[in-house]
Amino acid sequence: MKKGISIVLALTLSAAGVYTVKADELTDAQKQLNNIQNSIDDKKEELADINKEKKSVEKSINDLEEKMKSSSSTLTELNGKISDLNFQTKDLEKKIAQNEANLKEQDEMFKKRVRAIYINGNQGYLDLILNSKSFSDFVSRVDSLGKIMEYDKKLMESIENNKKSLELQKSDIDKKKKETTALKQQADGKLKELQGVSEEKKSLMADLEKDKVAYEKAIKEEEDQSAAIATMVKQIKKKKEEEKKKAEEEKKQQQGQNGGSSNTVVTSPDSPLGKLYCVTGKPTYVTSPYGWRVHPVLGTKRFHAGMDLGVWTGTPIYSLTDGEVIYAGWMSGYGNVIMVDHGSITSVYAHNSSLVGRVGQKVKGGQLISYSGNTGLSSGPHLHFEIRKENGETTNPAPYYVR
């Protein structure tokens, strides 16, 4: 009996010992599980914070882009007004110079008339009348004398009117110069505002570059825009060619109706471009060349459709050569962009702070068309310069950059 009780007791204690070990293990496992769960929760919070920060950075950049877009638009409008006023001022200066020349000529003529009258005195008029050979000659001489006196009177009136006109024109030109100065001050204020935003954006772009996924997405948008430009150039070229053919046909028909020759001379689109000008005014360094390159942030091969030129915000940008502005406005990753058709090629200028050229405007080589900046997908002020062929495809712009 005692032996049986001992066996039962031993078995009970053994079972209790097994249970105690399993309970401890379970407690440790539960603790580990809790720690893992807490770690997961922490990571989720960190991820949520990262995503929140990422969205915040992207939103801040987008907000800055909208601010830059608005400021650039105002600056473009101001530059347009300044350009118009400068043109009006030059036109007035030409008219004033012409009027001054006319006034000088009239004044010399008047001095000669006064000198002749002074030398001859009134006797000259009397001799003219008294030396008449007949009554009809007398009448004729009196009529001639009247015309001479009328001429002298009109000459004096003309001189007086020219003087008043010059005074008004000079007053108008002073007014326009004051307006130009006031607009220039506003434009300088907007430019400083843009420069401040540009520096803020530069810092945010550095944060965005740390997020490769978001940055790659932004670059993809710019590449898509580059492809869209190719299509745009091709369509514009096609439309212009159709308009040219239509004009030639109308000319042929008109010549046929007039009985003239039906032969017409067609200018080749591959005609020489003429003199090329430095688009940045004076040569500067190339920060990123044309072609395939390993992207400094993404570490992958990317195609760069143009060449980047290191210039500060507000640097005057000039047309490569004579041509027509076919696009001037905002374009996604390119920011403020202006495109000039030169016939066999099209030049593209991107990331400008403001634009001067307008769609449809004929520009001369070396004419001011924009001011450089940091708009669009750009981490710092520079000019992105492209050359497009007639089919819209890019070609190396380096040979076209005058040094």
Short mmCIF file of C-alpha atoms in Angstrom, two decimals:
data_model
loop_
_atom_site.label_atom_id
_atom_site.label_comp_id
_atom_site.label_asym_id
_atom_site.label_seq_id
_atom_site.Cartn_x
_atom_site.Cartn_y
_atom_site.Cartn_z
CA MET A 1 0.00 0.00 0.00
CA LYS A 2 2.76 2.39 1.00
CA LYS A 3 4.65 1.42 -2.11
CA GLY A 4 1.62 2.26 -4.29
CA ILE A 5 1.16 5.58 -2.61
CA SER A 6 4.85 6.39 -3.19
CA ILE A 7 4.52 5.54 -6.88
CA VAL A 8 1.41 7.75 -7.29
CA LEU A 9 3.11 10.62 -5.44
CA ALA A 10 6.22 10.33 -7.58
CA LEU A 11 4.19 10.34 -10.76
CA THR A 12 2.23 13.40 -9.56
CA LEU A 13 5.40 15.37 -8.71
CA SER A 14 6.95 14.37 -12.04
CA ALA A 15 3.89 15.60 -13.92
CA ALA A 16 3.96 18.86 -11.99
CA GLY A 17 7.62 19.36 -12.90
CA VAL A 18 6.89 18.86 -16.60
CA TYR A 19 4.03 21.30 -16.48
CA THR A 20 6.22 23.94 -14.74
CA VAL A 21 8.88 23.75 -17.46
CA LYS A 22 6.33 24.10 -20.27
CA ALA A 23 4.69 27.06 -18.55
CA ASP A 24 8.04 28.91 -18.28
CA GLU A 25 8.82 28.27 -21.91
CA LEU A 26 5.41 29.53 -22.92
CA THR A 27 5.91 32.69 -20.87
CA ASP A 28 9.30 33.35 -22.53
CA ALA A 29 7.83 32.70 -25.95
CA GLN A 30 4.98 35.07 -25.23
CA LYS A 31 7.44 37.72 -24.16
CA GLN A 32 9.44 37.24 -27.35
CA LEU A 33 6.26 37.40 -29.41
CA ASN A 34 5.25 40.61 -27.64
CA ASN A 35 8.70 42.07 -28.30
CA ILE A 36 8.46 41.14 -31.99
CA GLN A 37 4.98 42.63 -32.22
CA ASN A 38 6.19 45.82 -30.54
CA SER A 39 9.09 45.95 -33.00
CA ILE A 40 6.70 45.47 -35.92
CA ASP A 41 4.47 48.24 -34.59
CA ASP A 42 7.51 50.50 -34.23
CA LYS A 43 8.59 49.73 -37.80
CA LYS A 44 5.07 50.42 -39.04
CA GLU A 45 5.11 53.76 -37.26
CA GLU A 46 8.54 54.54 -38.74
CA LEU A 47 7.28 53.55 -42.21
CA ALA A 48 4.18 55.66 -41.73
CA ASP A 49 6.39 58.58 -40.68
CA ILE A 50 8.66 58.05 -43.72
CA ASN A 51 5.67 57.91 -46.07
CA LYS A 52 4.19 60.94 -44.37
CA GLU A 53 7.51 62.82 -44.69
CA LYS A 54 7.84 61.68 -48.33
CA LYS A 55 4.37 62.96 -49.15
CA SER A 56 5.15 66.15 -47.25
CA VAL A 57 8.36 66.71 -49.27
CA GLU A 58 6.58 65.95 -52.56
CA LYS A 59 3.72 68.27 -51.59
CA SER A 60 6.17 71.00 -50.58
CA ILE A 61 7.97 70.69 -53.94
CA ASN A 62 4.65 70.78 -55.79
CA ASP A 63 3.58 73.82 -53.75
CA LEU A 64 6.88 75.53 -54.55
CA GLU A 65 6.46 74.66 -58.23
CA GLU A 66 3.03 76.31 -58.23
CA LYS A 67 4.52 79.34 -56.49
CA MET A 68 7.35 79.46 -59.04
CA LYS A 69 4.86 79.02 -61.87
CA SER A 70 2.79 81.96 -60.62
CA SER A 71 5.83 84.18 -60.01
CA SER A 72 7.33 83.19 -63.37
CA SER A 73 4.07 84.05 -65.12
CA THR A 74 4.04 87.50 -63.48
CA LEU A 75 7.72 88.00 -64.33
CA THR A 76 7.10 86.94 -67.95
CA GLU A 77 4.22 89.46 -68.18
CA LEU A 78 6.42 92.23 -66.72
CA ASN A 79 9.28 91.38 -69.10
CA GLY A 80 6.81 91.49 -72.00
CA LYS A 81 5.65 94.97 -70.98
CA ILE A 82 9.25 96.14 -70.54
CA SER A 83 10.11 94.74 -73.99
CA ASP A 84 7.11 96.56 -75.54
CA LEU A 85 8.02 99.82 -73.81
CA ASN A 86 11.65 99.51 -74.93
CA PHE A 87 10.45 98.95 -78.51
CA GLN A 88 8.12 101.98 -78.29
CA THR A 89 10.96 104.04 -76.80
CA LYS A 90 13.33 103.11 -79.65
CA ASP A 91 10.62 103.91 -82.20
CA LEU A 92 10.01 107.31 -80.59
CA GLU A 93 13.76 108.01 -80.47
CA LYS A 94 13.94 107.35 -84.24
CA LYS A 95 10.99 109.71 -84.87
CA ILE A 96 12.53 112.38 -82.64
CA ALA A 97 15.85 112.09 -84.50
CA GLN A 98 14.01 112.42 -87.83
CA ASN A 99 11.96 115.39 -86.60
CA GLU A 100 15.08 117.06 -85.24
CA ALA A 101 16.75 116.61 -88.64
CA ASN A 102 13.67 118.07 -90.41
CA LEU A 103 13.55 120.94 -87.93
CA LYS A 104 17.23 121.69 -88.48
CA GLU A 105 16.70 121.69 -92.27
CA GLN A 106 13.67 123.99 -91.97
CA ASP A 107 15.54 126.22 -89.57
CA GLU A 108 18.44 126.57 -92.02
CA MET A 109 16.00 127.39 -94.81
CA PHE A 110 14.24 129.97 -92.63
CA LYS A 111 17.57 131.59 -91.72
CA LYS A 112 18.40 131.94 -95.42
CA ARG A 113 14.99 133.55 -96.07
CA VAL A 114 15.47 135.98 -93.17
CA ARG A 115 19.00 136.80 -94.38
CA ALA A 116 17.66 137.50 -97.92
CA ILE A 117 14.89 139.73 -96.58
CA TYR A 118 17.37 141.56 -94.33
CA ILE A 119 19.79 142.16 -97.23
CA ASN A 120 17.13 143.27 -99.70
CA GLY A 121 14.74 144.79 -97.20
CA ASN A 122 11.23 145.79 -98.28
CA GLN A 123 12.77 147.41 -101.36
CA GLY A 124 13.17 143.92 -102.80
CA TYR A 125 9.41 143.42 -102.66
CA LEU A 126 8.76 146.90 -104.15
CA ASP A 127 11.27 146.38 -106.96
CA LEU A 128 9.58 143.08 -107.74
CA ILE A 129 6.24 144.88 -108.17
CA LEU A 130 7.39 148.20 -109.72
CA ASN A 131 9.53 146.57 -112.39
CA SER A 132 6.46 144.99 -113.95
CA LYS A 133 6.39 145.26 -117.73
CA SER A 134 2.61 145.11 -118.04
CA PHE A 135 -0.54 144.97 -115.94
CA SER A 136 -0.76 141.19 -116.33
CA ASP A 137 2.92 140.95 -115.31
CA PHE A 138 2.10 143.19 -112.32
CA VAL A 139 -0.77 140.90 -111.26
CA SER A 140 1.44 137.86 -111.75
CA ARG A 141 4.21 139.41 -109.62
CA VAL A 142 1.80 140.39 -106.86
CA ASP A 143 0.44 136.82 -106.86
CA SER A 144 3.99 135.42 -106.69
CA LEU A 145 4.82 137.78 -103.84
CA GLY A 146 1.73 136.60 -101.98
CA LYS A 147 2.78 133.01 -102.43
CA ILE A 148 6.30 133.78 -101.16
CA MET A 149 4.90 135.47 -98.06
CA GLU A 150 2.43 132.59 -97.55
CA TYR A 151 5.33 130.14 -97.88
CA ASP A 152 7.33 132.06 -95.26
CA LYS A 153 4.31 132.03 -92.96
CA LYS A 154 3.76 128.28 -93.38
CA LEU A 155 7.46 127.62 -92.88
CA MET A 156 7.36 129.46 -89.55
CA GLU A 157 4.18 127.62 -88.53
CA SER A 158 5.74 124.29 -89.51
CA ILE A 159 8.84 125.02 -87.45
CA GLU A 160 6.69 125.98 -84.46
CA ASN A 161 4.51 122.84 -84.81
CA ASN A 162 7.59 120.62 -85.12
CA LYS A 163 9.03 122.14 -81.95
CA LYS A 164 5.79 121.44 -80.04
CA SER A 165 5.63 117.91 -81.47
CA LEU A 166 9.22 117.24 -80.36
CA GLU A 167 8.46 118.51 -76.85
CA LEU A 168 5.42 116.18 -76.63
CA GLN A 169 7.39 113.22 -77.96
CA LYS A 170 10.24 113.85 -75.53
CA SER A 171 7.72 114.12 -72.69
CA ASP A 172 6.13 110.83 -73.82
CA ILE A 173 9.52 109.11 -73.98
CA ASP A 174 10.38 110.31 -70.45
CA LYS A 175 7.05 108.92 -69.25
CA LYS A 176 7.70 105.55 -70.90
CA LYS A 177 11.20 105.39 -69.41
CA LYS A 178 9.76 106.01 -65.95
CA GLU A 179 7.16 103.26 -66.54
CA THR A 180 9.93 100.93 -67.70
CA THR A 181 11.99 101.72 -64.57
CA ALA A 182 8.98 101.02 -62.31
CA LEU A 183 8.24 97.73 -64.10
CA LYS A 184 11.93 96.79 -63.91
CA GLN A 185 11.86 97.30 -60.14
CA GLN A 186 8.80 95.02 -59.90
CA ALA A 187 10.50 92.44 -62.11
CA ASP A 188 13.66 92.57 -59.97
CA GLY A 189 11.51 92.00 -56.87
CA LYS A 190 9.84 88.98 -58.49
CA LEU A 191 13.22 87.65 -59.58
CA LYS A 192 14.56 87.86 -56.01
CA GLU A 193 11.41 86.09 -54.81
CA LEU A 194 12.04 83.34 -57.37
CA GLN A 195 15.69 83.05 -56.32
CA GLY A 196 14.59 82.55 -52.70
CA VAL A 197 12.07 79.88 -53.70
CA SER A 198 14.74 78.29 -55.91
CA GLU A 199 17.11 77.87 -52.94
CA GLU A 200 14.29 76.39 -50.82
CA LYS A 201 13.42 74.01 -53.65
CA LYS A 202 17.08 73.01 -54.03
CA SER A 203 17.10 71.81 -50.42
CA LEU A 204 13.83 69.91 -50.84
CA MET A 205 15.06 68.29 -54.06
CA ALA A 206 18.03 66.95 -52.09
CA ASP A 207 15.55 65.30 -49.70
CA LEU A 208 13.54 63.93 -52.62
CA GLU A 209 16.69 62.49 -54.19
CA LYS A 210 17.10 60.28 -51.11
CA ASP A 211 13.81 58.62 -52.05
CA LYS A 212 14.84 56.87 -55.26
CA VAL A 213 11.33 55.62 -56.09
CA ALA A 214 9.78 59.10 -55.97
CA TYR A 215 12.76 60.67 -57.75
CA GLU A 216 12.71 58.04 -60.50
CA LYS A 217 9.01 58.72 -60.98
CA ALA A 218 9.71 62.44 -61.38
CA ILE A 219 12.48 61.76 -63.92
CA LYS A 220 10.18 59.40 -65.85
CA GLU A 221 7.67 62.26 -66.14
CA GLU A 222 10.41 64.49 -67.58
CA GLU A 223 11.40 61.78 -70.08
CA ASP A 224 7.75 61.42 -71.11
CA GLN A 225 7.65 65.19 -71.62
CA SER A 226 10.73 64.96 -73.84
CA ALA A 227 8.92 62.39 -76.00
CA ALA A 228 5.89 64.71 -76.11
CA ILE A 229 8.13 67.55 -77.37
CA ALA A 230 9.32 65.29 -80.21
CA THR A 231 5.70 64.70 -81.24
CA MET A 232 4.89 68.41 -80.92
CA VAL A 233 7.83 69.50 -83.11
CA LYS A 234 6.91 66.90 -85.73
CA GLN A 235 3.27 68.02 -85.82
CA ILE A 236 4.19 71.74 -86.03
CA LYS A 237 6.67 71.04 -88.84
CA LYS A 238 4.03 69.03 -90.71
CA LYS A 239 1.44 71.78 -90.30
CA LYS A 240 3.87 74.46 -91.49
CA GLU A 241 4.83 72.34 -94.50
CA GLU A 242 1.15 71.89 -95.39
CA GLU A 243 0.56 75.64 -95.07
CA LYS A 244 3.61 76.29 -97.26
CA LYS A 245 2.37 73.88 -99.96
CA LYS A 246 -1.09 75.44 -99.84
CA ALA A 247 0.40 78.93 -100.25
CA GLU A 248 2.49 77.71 -103.21
CA GLU A 249 -0.58 76.14 -104.88
CA GLU A 250 -2.57 79.35 -104.40
CA LYS A 251 0.32 81.30 -105.90
CA LYS A 252 0.42 78.94 -108.91
CA GLN A 253 -3.33 79.29 -109.44
CA GLN A 254 -3.08 83.07 -109.20
CA GLN A 255 -0.21 83.14 -111.68
CA GLY A 256 -2.22 80.88 -114.05
CA GLN A 257 -5.21 83.20 -113.86
CA ASN A 258 -2.98 86.20 -114.55
CA GLY A 259 -1.45 84.43 -117.55
CA GLY A 260 2.00 84.36 -115.95
CA SER A 261 4.45 81.52 -115.60
CA SER A 262 3.39 78.64 -113.37
CA ASN A 263 6.97 77.94 -112.25
CA THR A 264 7.76 78.84 -108.64
CA VAL A 265 10.98 78.88 -106.69
CA VAL A 266 10.83 76.71 -103.56
CA THR A 267 13.29 77.47 -100.78
CA SER A 268 14.89 74.33 -99.43
CA PRO A 269 14.22 73.66 -95.72
CA ASP A 270 17.84 72.52 -95.48
CA SER A 271 19.15 75.99 -96.32
CA PRO A 272 22.06 77.22 -94.16
CA LEU A 273 21.11 78.47 -90.71
CA GLY A 274 23.19 81.61 -91.05
CA LYS A 275 25.17 83.12 -88.17
CA LEU A 276 24.89 81.30 -84.83
CA TYR A 277 24.90 83.18 -81.51
CA CYS A 278 25.90 82.12 -78.00
CA VAL A 279 22.56 81.31 -76.32
CA THR A 280 23.90 82.25 -72.86
CA GLY A 281 25.41 85.53 -74.04
CA LYS A 282 28.92 84.41 -73.20
CA PRO A 283 30.33 80.86 -72.94
CA THR A 284 29.86 79.00 -69.66
CA TYR A 285 30.65 75.53 -68.35
CA VAL A 286 28.63 72.41 -69.19
CA THR A 287 27.25 70.78 -66.02
CA SER A 288 25.78 67.77 -67.83
CA PRO A 289 26.43 66.79 -71.49
CA TYR A 290 24.10 65.23 -74.06
CA GLY A 291 23.65 61.46 -74.31
CA TRP A 292 23.58 58.34 -72.17
CA ARG A 293 24.93 58.67 -68.65
CA VAL A 294 24.82 56.91 -65.29
CA HIS A 295 22.46 58.97 -63.21
CA PRO A 296 24.28 60.31 -60.12
CA VAL A 297 21.32 59.61 -57.82
CA LEU A 298 19.61 56.55 -59.32
CA GLY A 299 22.79 54.77 -60.43
CA THR A 300 21.07 53.61 -63.64
CA LYS A 301 21.67 54.57 -67.27
CA ARG A 302 19.49 57.45 -68.42
CA PHE A 303 19.40 59.40 -71.68
CA HIS A 304 19.91 63.16 -71.37
CA ALA A 305 18.15 64.85 -74.30
CA GLY A 306 20.11 68.10 -74.12
CA MET A 307 23.06 69.79 -72.46
CA ASP A 308 22.90 71.63 -69.13
CA LEU A 309 24.71 74.97 -68.95
CA GLY A 310 25.69 76.49 -65.61
CA VAL A 311 24.07 79.93 -65.36
CA TRP A 312 22.48 81.80 -62.46
CA THR A 313 18.76 82.56 -62.22
CA GLY A 314 17.92 85.65 -64.28
CA THR A 315 20.71 85.21 -66.85
CA PRO A 316 19.53 86.56 -70.26
CA ILE A 317 19.04 83.76 -72.84
CA TYR A 318 19.27 84.51 -76.57
CA SER A 319 17.95 82.87 -79.74
CA LEU A 320 20.49 80.61 -81.45
CA THR A 321 19.76 82.18 -84.86
CA ASP A 322 16.84 83.68 -86.83
CA GLY A 323 13.56 81.82 -86.43
CA GLU A 324 9.96 81.75 -85.19
CA VAL A 325 8.78 81.02 -81.64
CA ILE A 326 6.54 77.95 -81.84
CA TYR A 327 6.04 77.34 -78.10
CA ALA A 328 6.39 79.51 -75.00
CA GLY A 329 4.91 78.35 -71.70
CA TRP A 330 4.91 75.88 -68.82
CA MET A 331 5.70 72.25 -69.56
CA SER A 332 5.80 69.82 -66.61
CA GLY A 333 9.40 68.74 -65.84
CA TYR A 334 10.81 71.33 -68.28
CA GLY A 335 9.27 74.22 -66.33
CA ASN A 336 9.14 77.47 -68.32
CA VAL A 337 10.24 76.45 -71.82
CA ILE A 338 10.57 78.29 -75.12
CA MET A 339 11.06 76.65 -78.53
CA VAL A 340 12.29 78.40 -81.69
CA ASP A 341 11.88 76.91 -85.18
CA HIS A 342 14.88 77.68 -87.42
CA GLY A 343 13.76 75.65 -90.45
CA SER A 344 15.96 72.56 -90.48
CA ILE A 345 16.23 72.45 -86.67
CA THR A 346 14.34 73.61 -83.58
CA SER A 347 16.13 74.95 -80.48
CA VAL A 348 14.66 74.31 -77.02
CA TYR A 349 15.45 76.31 -73.85
CA ALA A 350 14.12 74.92 -70.53
CA HIS A 351 13.90 75.69 -66.76
CA ASN A 352 13.61 79.47 -67.38
CA SER A 353 12.51 81.84 -64.64
CA SER A 354 10.54 83.88 -67.19
CA LEU A 355 9.92 84.18 -70.93
CA VAL A 356 10.17 87.16 -73.28
CA GLY A 357 9.43 85.57 -76.66
CA ARG A 358 5.82 84.86 -77.67
CA VAL A 359 4.30 82.21 -79.91
CA GLY A 360 4.31 83.32 -83.55
CA GLN A 361 6.96 85.98 -82.96
CA LYS A 362 9.76 86.22 -85.53
CA VAL A 363 13.08 86.54 -83.71
CA LYS A 364 16.57 87.41 -84.87
CA GLY A 365 19.70 85.51 -83.93
CA GLY A 366 21.06 86.86 -80.65
CA GLN A 367 17.67 88.36 -79.68
CA LEU A 368 16.60 88.08 -76.02
CA ILE A 369 13.95 85.35 -75.62
CA SER A 370 14.00 84.39 -71.91
CA TYR A 371 15.74 84.52 -68.53
CA SER A 372 17.26 81.35 -67.03
CA GLY A 373 15.99 79.81 -63.79
CA ASN A 374 15.23 76.67 -61.79
CA THR A 375 11.65 75.79 -62.79
CA GLY A 376 10.44 72.25 -63.46
CA LEU A 377 12.43 69.14 -62.41
CA SER A 378 15.64 70.96 -61.56
CA SER A 379 17.71 70.91 -58.38
CA GLY A 380 19.54 74.15 -59.17
CA PRO A 381 19.61 77.11 -61.60
CA HIS A 382 20.80 76.20 -65.12
CA LEU A 383 19.78 76.26 -68.79
CA HIS A 384 18.74 72.99 -70.41
CA PHE A 385 19.53 73.47 -74.12
CA GLU A 386 18.24 71.05 -76.78
CA ILE A 387 18.37 70.81 -80.56
CA ARG A 388 15.59 68.90 -82.34
CA LYS A 389 15.67 67.70 -85.93
CA GLU A 390 12.68 68.07 -88.30
CA ASN A 391 11.27 64.71 -87.16
CA GLY A 392 11.40 65.88 -83.54
CA GLU A 393 14.31 63.65 -82.53
CA THR A 394 17.14 65.14 -80.49
CA THR A 395 20.69 65.62 -81.71
CA ASN A 396 23.83 66.66 -79.84
CA PRO A 397 23.55 70.45 -79.19
CA ALA A 398 27.29 70.83 -78.44
CA PRO A 399 28.21 71.86 -82.05
CA TYR A 400 25.50 74.56 -81.86
CA TYR A 401 26.75 76.06 -78.59
CA VAL A 402 28.92 78.99 -79.68
CA ARG A 403 32.02 79.49 -77.50
#
